[in-house]
Amino acid sequence: MSAVTAEVLDAYLDRHAGDDALVEKALLSFAWHGHRSDPPFASVLARHSDPQHAVHTLTRDLRLRLGGNPTNREAWAREVLALPDCPDEAVLALPAWTALKARGHRYNSTHPTVIALVEAALGDDLHAWQRFADSPISNSGPNAWLRLGDILTAAADGTAWPKPPGSR
């Protein structure tokens, strides 16, 4: 949908007001087409009947809805992390590698929301931090889809690493 102008997208969504499935497709198009700035992701999300639930559900089901392209995961993470009231649940549902590589205010910094959630989950438990550092997350393959929240929980609790979403 990003191949169309903002006016065309807005008019289309206006004609189909209340169609959350179309809003979700428009939101996913931001990941497919990268740095679209108009209309802003947040304004398209606001058209959804339950924006907070939508961003969480889409993020949780990202592997199924988006596919395996790392660039798409990164674009989605940028949009989610840029939301003014980004729900923690959505950030924790992001693929861990992607969330940790999402840029903060400077080029070489991690996004402050991600840092805050990692610090809150691991606290001052050195064993948890070491487990987190040894986690199986990766930039490619099935482990690229391991969710940040699942990895943090396993690291903090000392439990087995989760299976990637969608695996058996």
PDB file of C-alpha atoms in Angstrom:
ATOM      1  CA  MET A   1       0.000   0.000   0.000  1.00  0.00           C
ATOM      2  CA  SER A   2       2.926   2.373   0.271  1.00  0.00           C
ATOM      3  CA  ALA A   3       3.087   2.654  -3.525  1.00  0.00           C
ATOM      4  CA  VAL A   4       0.053   4.929  -3.287  1.00  0.00           C
ATOM      5  CA  THR A   5       0.007   8.499  -2.089  1.00  0.00           C
ATOM      6  CA  ALA A   6      -1.104   9.426   1.404  1.00  0.00           C
ATOM      7  CA  GLU A   7      -4.244  10.994  -0.027  1.00  0.00           C
ATOM      8  CA  VAL A   8      -5.188   7.825  -1.892  1.00  0.00           C
ATOM      9  CA  LEU A   9      -4.561   5.644   1.179  1.00  0.00           C
ATOM     10  CA  ASP A  10      -6.538   7.988   3.428  1.00  0.00           C
ATOM     11  CA  ALA A  11      -9.434   8.093   0.956  1.00  0.00           C
ATOM     12  CA  TYR A  12      -9.407   4.307   0.633  1.00  0.00           C
ATOM     13  CA  LEU A  13      -9.442   3.802   4.395  1.00  0.00           C
ATOM     14  CA  ASP A  14     -12.165   6.468   4.703  1.00  0.00           C
ATOM     15  CA  ARG A  15     -14.338   4.564   2.219  1.00  0.00           C
ATOM     16  CA  HIS A  16     -13.833   1.395   4.255  1.00  0.00           C
ATOM     17  CA  ALA A  17     -14.088   2.932   7.720  1.00  0.00           C
ATOM     18  CA  GLY A  18     -14.463   0.322  10.436  1.00  0.00           C
ATOM     19  CA  ASP A  19     -12.682  -2.404   8.456  1.00  0.00           C
ATOM     20  CA  ASP A  20      -9.954  -3.353  10.932  1.00  0.00           C
ATOM     21  CA  ALA A  21      -8.540  -6.016   8.590  1.00  0.00           C
ATOM     22  CA  LEU A  22      -7.782  -3.351   5.964  1.00  0.00           C
ATOM     23  CA  VAL A  23      -6.205  -1.116   8.596  1.00  0.00           C
ATOM     24  CA  GLU A  24      -3.994  -4.033   9.656  1.00  0.00           C
ATOM     25  CA  LYS A  25      -2.924  -4.645   6.051  1.00  0.00           C
ATOM     26  CA  ALA A  26      -2.092  -0.962   5.698  1.00  0.00           C
ATOM     27  CA  LEU A  27      -0.045  -1.124   8.909  1.00  0.00           C
ATOM     28  CA  LEU A  28       1.889  -4.162   7.697  1.00  0.00           C
ATOM     29  CA  SER A  29       2.643  -2.333   4.458  1.00  0.00           C
ATOM     30  CA  PHE A  30       4.840   0.025   6.486  1.00  0.00           C
ATOM     31  CA  ALA A  31       7.159  -2.904   7.170  1.00  0.00           C
ATOM     32  CA  TRP A  32       7.186  -3.989   3.542  1.00  0.00           C
ATOM     33  CA  HIS A  33       8.007  -0.594   2.187  1.00  0.00           C
ATOM     34  CA  GLY A  34      10.238   0.900   4.836  1.00  0.00           C
ATOM     35  CA  HIS A  35      10.383   4.590   5.581  1.00  0.00           C
ATOM     36  CA  ARG A  36       6.925   5.778   4.603  1.00  0.00           C
ATOM     37  CA  SER A  37       6.256   8.965   6.497  1.00  0.00           C
ATOM     38  CA  ASP A  38       2.882  10.043   5.175  1.00  0.00           C
ATOM     39  CA  PRO A  39       0.440   9.126   6.465  1.00  0.00           C
ATOM     40  CA  PRO A  40       2.236   8.355   9.718  1.00  0.00           C
ATOM     41  CA  PHE A  41       1.991   4.834  11.122  1.00  0.00           C
ATOM     42  CA  ALA A  42       0.327   6.189  14.268  1.00  0.00           C
ATOM     43  CA  SER A  43      -2.441   7.887  12.287  1.00  0.00           C
ATOM     44  CA  VAL A  44      -3.212   4.679  10.376  1.00  0.00           C
ATOM     45  CA  LEU A  45      -3.147   2.716  13.642  1.00  0.00           C
ATOM     46  CA  ALA A  46      -5.596   5.221  15.161  1.00  0.00           C
ATOM     47  CA  ARG A  47      -8.162   4.119  12.546  1.00  0.00           C
ATOM     48  CA  HIS A  48      -8.308   0.666  14.180  1.00  0.00           C
ATOM     49  CA  SER A  49     -11.141   0.018  16.635  1.00  0.00           C
ATOM     50  CA  ASP A  50      -8.611  -1.224  19.222  1.00  0.00           C
ATOM     51  CA  PRO A  51      -5.184   0.210  18.352  1.00  0.00           C
ATOM     52  CA  GLN A  52      -3.294  -1.114  21.395  1.00  0.00           C
ATOM     53  CA  HIS A  53      -4.594  -4.635  20.850  1.00  0.00           C
ATOM     54  CA  ALA A  54      -3.923  -4.419  17.110  1.00  0.00           C
ATOM     55  CA  VAL A  55      -0.279  -3.404  17.460  1.00  0.00           C
ATOM     56  CA  HIS A  56       0.287  -6.110  20.070  1.00  0.00           C
ATOM     57  CA  THR A  57      -1.452  -8.834  18.055  1.00  0.00           C
ATOM     58  CA  LEU A  58       0.238  -7.892  14.791  1.00  0.00           C
ATOM     59  CA  THR A  59       3.614  -7.846  16.537  1.00  0.00           C
ATOM     60  CA  ARG A  60       2.983 -11.146  18.311  1.00  0.00           C
ATOM     61  CA  ASP A  61       1.940 -12.767  15.007  1.00  0.00           C
ATOM     62  CA  LEU A  62       4.595 -11.020  12.939  1.00  0.00           C
ATOM     63  CA  ARG A  63       6.225 -14.203  11.633  1.00  0.00           C
ATOM     64  CA  LEU A  64       2.916 -15.399  10.213  1.00  0.00           C
ATOM     65  CA  ARG A  65       1.782 -11.979   8.979  1.00  0.00           C
ATOM     66  CA  LEU A  66       5.053 -10.566   7.646  1.00  0.00           C
ATOM     67  CA  GLY A  67       7.405 -13.363   6.643  1.00  0.00           C
ATOM     68  CA  GLY A  68      11.112 -13.800   7.100  1.00  0.00           C
ATOM     69  CA  ASN A  69      12.746 -10.684   5.718  1.00  0.00           C
ATOM     70  CA  PRO A  70      15.019  -9.074   8.378  1.00  0.00           C
ATOM     71  CA  THR A  71      14.535  -5.650   6.794  1.00  0.00           C
ATOM     72  CA  ASN A  72      10.765  -5.961   7.262  1.00  0.00           C
ATOM     73  CA  ARG A  73      11.205  -6.929  10.927  1.00  0.00           C
ATOM     74  CA  GLU A  74      13.461  -3.910  11.452  1.00  0.00           C
ATOM     75  CA  ALA A  75      11.009  -1.541   9.752  1.00  0.00           C
ATOM     76  CA  TRP A  76       8.145  -2.898  11.877  1.00  0.00           C
ATOM     77  CA  ALA A  77      10.183  -2.493  15.073  1.00  0.00           C
ATOM     78  CA  ARG A  78      11.023   1.126  14.147  1.00  0.00           C
ATOM     79  CA  GLU A  79       7.352   1.937  13.644  1.00  0.00           C
ATOM     80  CA  VAL A  80       6.229   0.225  16.856  1.00  0.00           C
ATOM     81  CA  LEU A  81       8.967   1.820  18.947  1.00  0.00           C
ATOM     82  CA  ALA A  82       8.144   5.249  17.497  1.00  0.00           C
ATOM     83  CA  LEU A  83       4.544   5.110  18.742  1.00  0.00           C
ATOM     84  CA  PRO A  84       3.948   7.809  21.364  1.00  0.00           C
ATOM     85  CA  ASP A  85       2.187   5.398  23.740  1.00  0.00           C
ATOM     86  CA  CYS A  86       3.874   2.187  22.674  1.00  0.00           C
ATOM     87  CA  PRO A  87       2.570  -0.608  24.886  1.00  0.00           C
ATOM     88  CA  ASP A  88       5.249  -2.638  26.664  1.00  0.00           C
ATOM     89  CA  GLU A  89       3.441  -5.807  25.559  1.00  0.00           C
ATOM     90  CA  ALA A  90       4.068  -4.896  21.917  1.00  0.00           C
ATOM     91  CA  VAL A  91       7.774  -4.246  22.544  1.00  0.00           C
ATOM     92  CA  LEU A  92       8.107  -7.536  24.425  1.00  0.00           C
ATOM     93  CA  ALA A  93       6.409  -9.308  21.488  1.00  0.00           C
ATOM     94  CA  LEU A  94       9.044  -8.019  19.046  1.00  0.00           C
ATOM     95  CA  PRO A  95      11.645 -10.481  17.786  1.00  0.00           C
ATOM     96  CA  ALA A  96      14.435 -10.201  20.368  1.00  0.00           C
ATOM     97  CA  TRP A  97      17.358  -9.671  17.994  1.00  0.00           C
ATOM     98  CA  THR A  98      15.441  -7.020  16.106  1.00  0.00           C
ATOM     99  CA  ALA A  99      14.345  -5.221  19.283  1.00  0.00           C
ATOM    100  CA  LEU A 100      17.871  -5.186  20.660  1.00  0.00           C
ATOM    101  CA  LYS A 101      19.255  -3.795  17.410  1.00  0.00           C
ATOM    102  CA  ALA A 102      16.560  -1.107  17.082  1.00  0.00           C
ATOM    103  CA  ARG A 103      18.259   2.257  17.257  1.00  0.00           C
ATOM    104  CA  GLY A 104      17.748   4.731  20.019  1.00  0.00           C
ATOM    105  CA  HIS A 105      18.415   8.442  19.875  1.00  0.00           C
ATOM    106  CA  ARG A 106      21.920   7.985  18.496  1.00  0.00           C
ATOM    107  CA  TYR A 107      23.058   5.781  15.629  1.00  0.00           C
ATOM    108  CA  ASN A 108      24.899   3.264  17.823  1.00  0.00           C
ATOM    109  CA  SER A 109      22.495   3.098  20.768  1.00  0.00           C
ATOM    110  CA  THR A 110      19.704   0.678  21.609  1.00  0.00           C
ATOM    111  CA  HIS A 111      16.202   2.102  21.873  1.00  0.00           C
ATOM    112  CA  PRO A 112      15.585   3.368  25.448  1.00  0.00           C
ATOM    113  CA  THR A 113      12.252   1.539  25.755  1.00  0.00           C
ATOM    114  CA  VAL A 114      13.986  -1.765  25.003  1.00  0.00           C
ATOM    115  CA  ILE A 115      16.775  -0.991  27.470  1.00  0.00           C
ATOM    116  CA  ALA A 116      14.238  -0.157  30.194  1.00  0.00           C
ATOM    117  CA  LEU A 117      12.315  -3.404  29.659  1.00  0.00           C
ATOM    118  CA  VAL A 118      15.493  -5.519  29.673  1.00  0.00           C
ATOM    119  CA  GLU A 119      16.759  -3.839  32.841  1.00  0.00           C
ATOM    120  CA  ALA A 120      13.375  -4.249  34.539  1.00  0.00           C
ATOM    121  CA  ALA A 121      13.227  -7.948  33.676  1.00  0.00           C
ATOM    122  CA  LEU A 122      16.804  -8.841  34.633  1.00  0.00           C
ATOM    123  CA  GLY A 123      17.446  -6.367  37.436  1.00  0.00           C
ATOM    124  CA  ASP A 124      20.736  -6.938  39.211  1.00  0.00           C
ATOM    125  CA  ASP A 125      20.712 -10.726  38.768  1.00  0.00           C
ATOM    126  CA  LEU A 126      24.108 -11.464  37.189  1.00  0.00           C
ATOM    127  CA  HIS A 127      23.093 -15.039  36.394  1.00  0.00           C
ATOM    128  CA  ALA A 128      20.064 -13.765  34.470  1.00  0.00           C
ATOM    129  CA  TRP A 129      22.234 -11.293  32.541  1.00  0.00           C
ATOM    130  CA  GLN A 130      24.667 -14.084  31.633  1.00  0.00           C
ATOM    131  CA  ARG A 131      21.817 -16.347  30.502  1.00  0.00           C
ATOM    132  CA  PHE A 132      20.455 -13.451  28.465  1.00  0.00           C
ATOM    133  CA  ALA A 133      23.864 -12.934  26.837  1.00  0.00           C
ATOM    134  CA  ASP A 134      23.998 -16.672  26.036  1.00  0.00           C
ATOM    135  CA  SER A 135      20.466 -16.794  24.612  1.00  0.00           C
ATOM    136  CA  PRO A 136      19.864 -18.457  21.249  1.00  0.00           C
ATOM    137  CA  ILE A 137      18.538 -15.320  19.530  1.00  0.00           C
ATOM    138  CA  SER A 138      19.879 -14.603  16.066  1.00  0.00           C
ATOM    139  CA  ASN A 139      19.339 -12.362  13.070  1.00  0.00           C
ATOM    140  CA  SER A 140      18.334 -15.182  10.744  1.00  0.00           C
ATOM    141  CA  GLY A 141      16.665 -18.550  10.780  1.00  0.00           C
ATOM    142  CA  PRO A 142      13.929 -19.661  13.168  1.00  0.00           C
ATOM    143  CA  ASN A 143      15.639 -18.113  16.211  1.00  0.00           C
ATOM    144  CA  ALA A 144      15.306 -14.675  14.612  1.00  0.00           C
ATOM    145  CA  TRP A 145      11.644 -14.903  15.651  1.00  0.00           C
ATOM    146  CA  LEU A 146      12.224 -15.559  19.356  1.00  0.00           C
ATOM    147  CA  ARG A 147      10.295 -12.855  21.172  1.00  0.00           C
ATOM    148  CA  LEU A 148      12.056 -10.443  23.510  1.00  0.00           C
ATOM    149  CA  GLY A 149       9.611 -11.071  26.361  1.00  0.00           C
ATOM    150  CA  ASP A 150       9.969 -14.854  26.120  1.00  0.00           C
ATOM    151  CA  ILE A 151      13.769 -14.606  26.126  1.00  0.00           C
ATOM    152  CA  LEU A 152      13.774 -12.222  29.097  1.00  0.00           C
ATOM    153  CA  THR A 153      11.441 -14.490  31.061  1.00  0.00           C
ATOM    154  CA  ALA A 154      13.586 -17.568  30.380  1.00  0.00           C
ATOM    155  CA  ALA A 155      16.773 -15.677  31.268  1.00  0.00           C
ATOM    156  CA  ALA A 156      15.314 -14.302  34.502  1.00  0.00           C
ATOM    157  CA  ASP A 157      13.636 -17.551  35.589  1.00  0.00           C
ATOM    158  CA  GLY A 158      16.421 -19.890  34.484  1.00  0.00           C
ATOM    159  CA  THR A 159      13.951 -21.954  32.467  1.00  0.00           C
ATOM    160  CA  ALA A 160      14.435 -23.604  29.070  1.00  0.00           C
ATOM    161  CA  TRP A 161      14.670 -21.324  26.070  1.00  0.00           C
ATOM    162  CA  PRO A 162      11.386 -20.957  24.224  1.00  0.00           C
ATOM    163  CA  LYS A 163      10.789 -22.424  20.807  1.00  0.00           C
ATOM    164  CA  PRO A 164      10.416 -19.907  17.978  1.00  0.00           C
ATOM    165  CA  PRO A 165       6.808 -18.868  17.337  1.00  0.00           C
ATOM    166  CA  GLY A 166       5.185 -21.114  14.771  1.00  0.00           C
ATOM    167  CA  SER A 167       7.566 -24.038  15.378  1.00  0.00           C
ATOM    168  CA  ARG A 168       6.475 -27.342  16.748  1.00  0.00           C
TER     169      ARG A 168
END
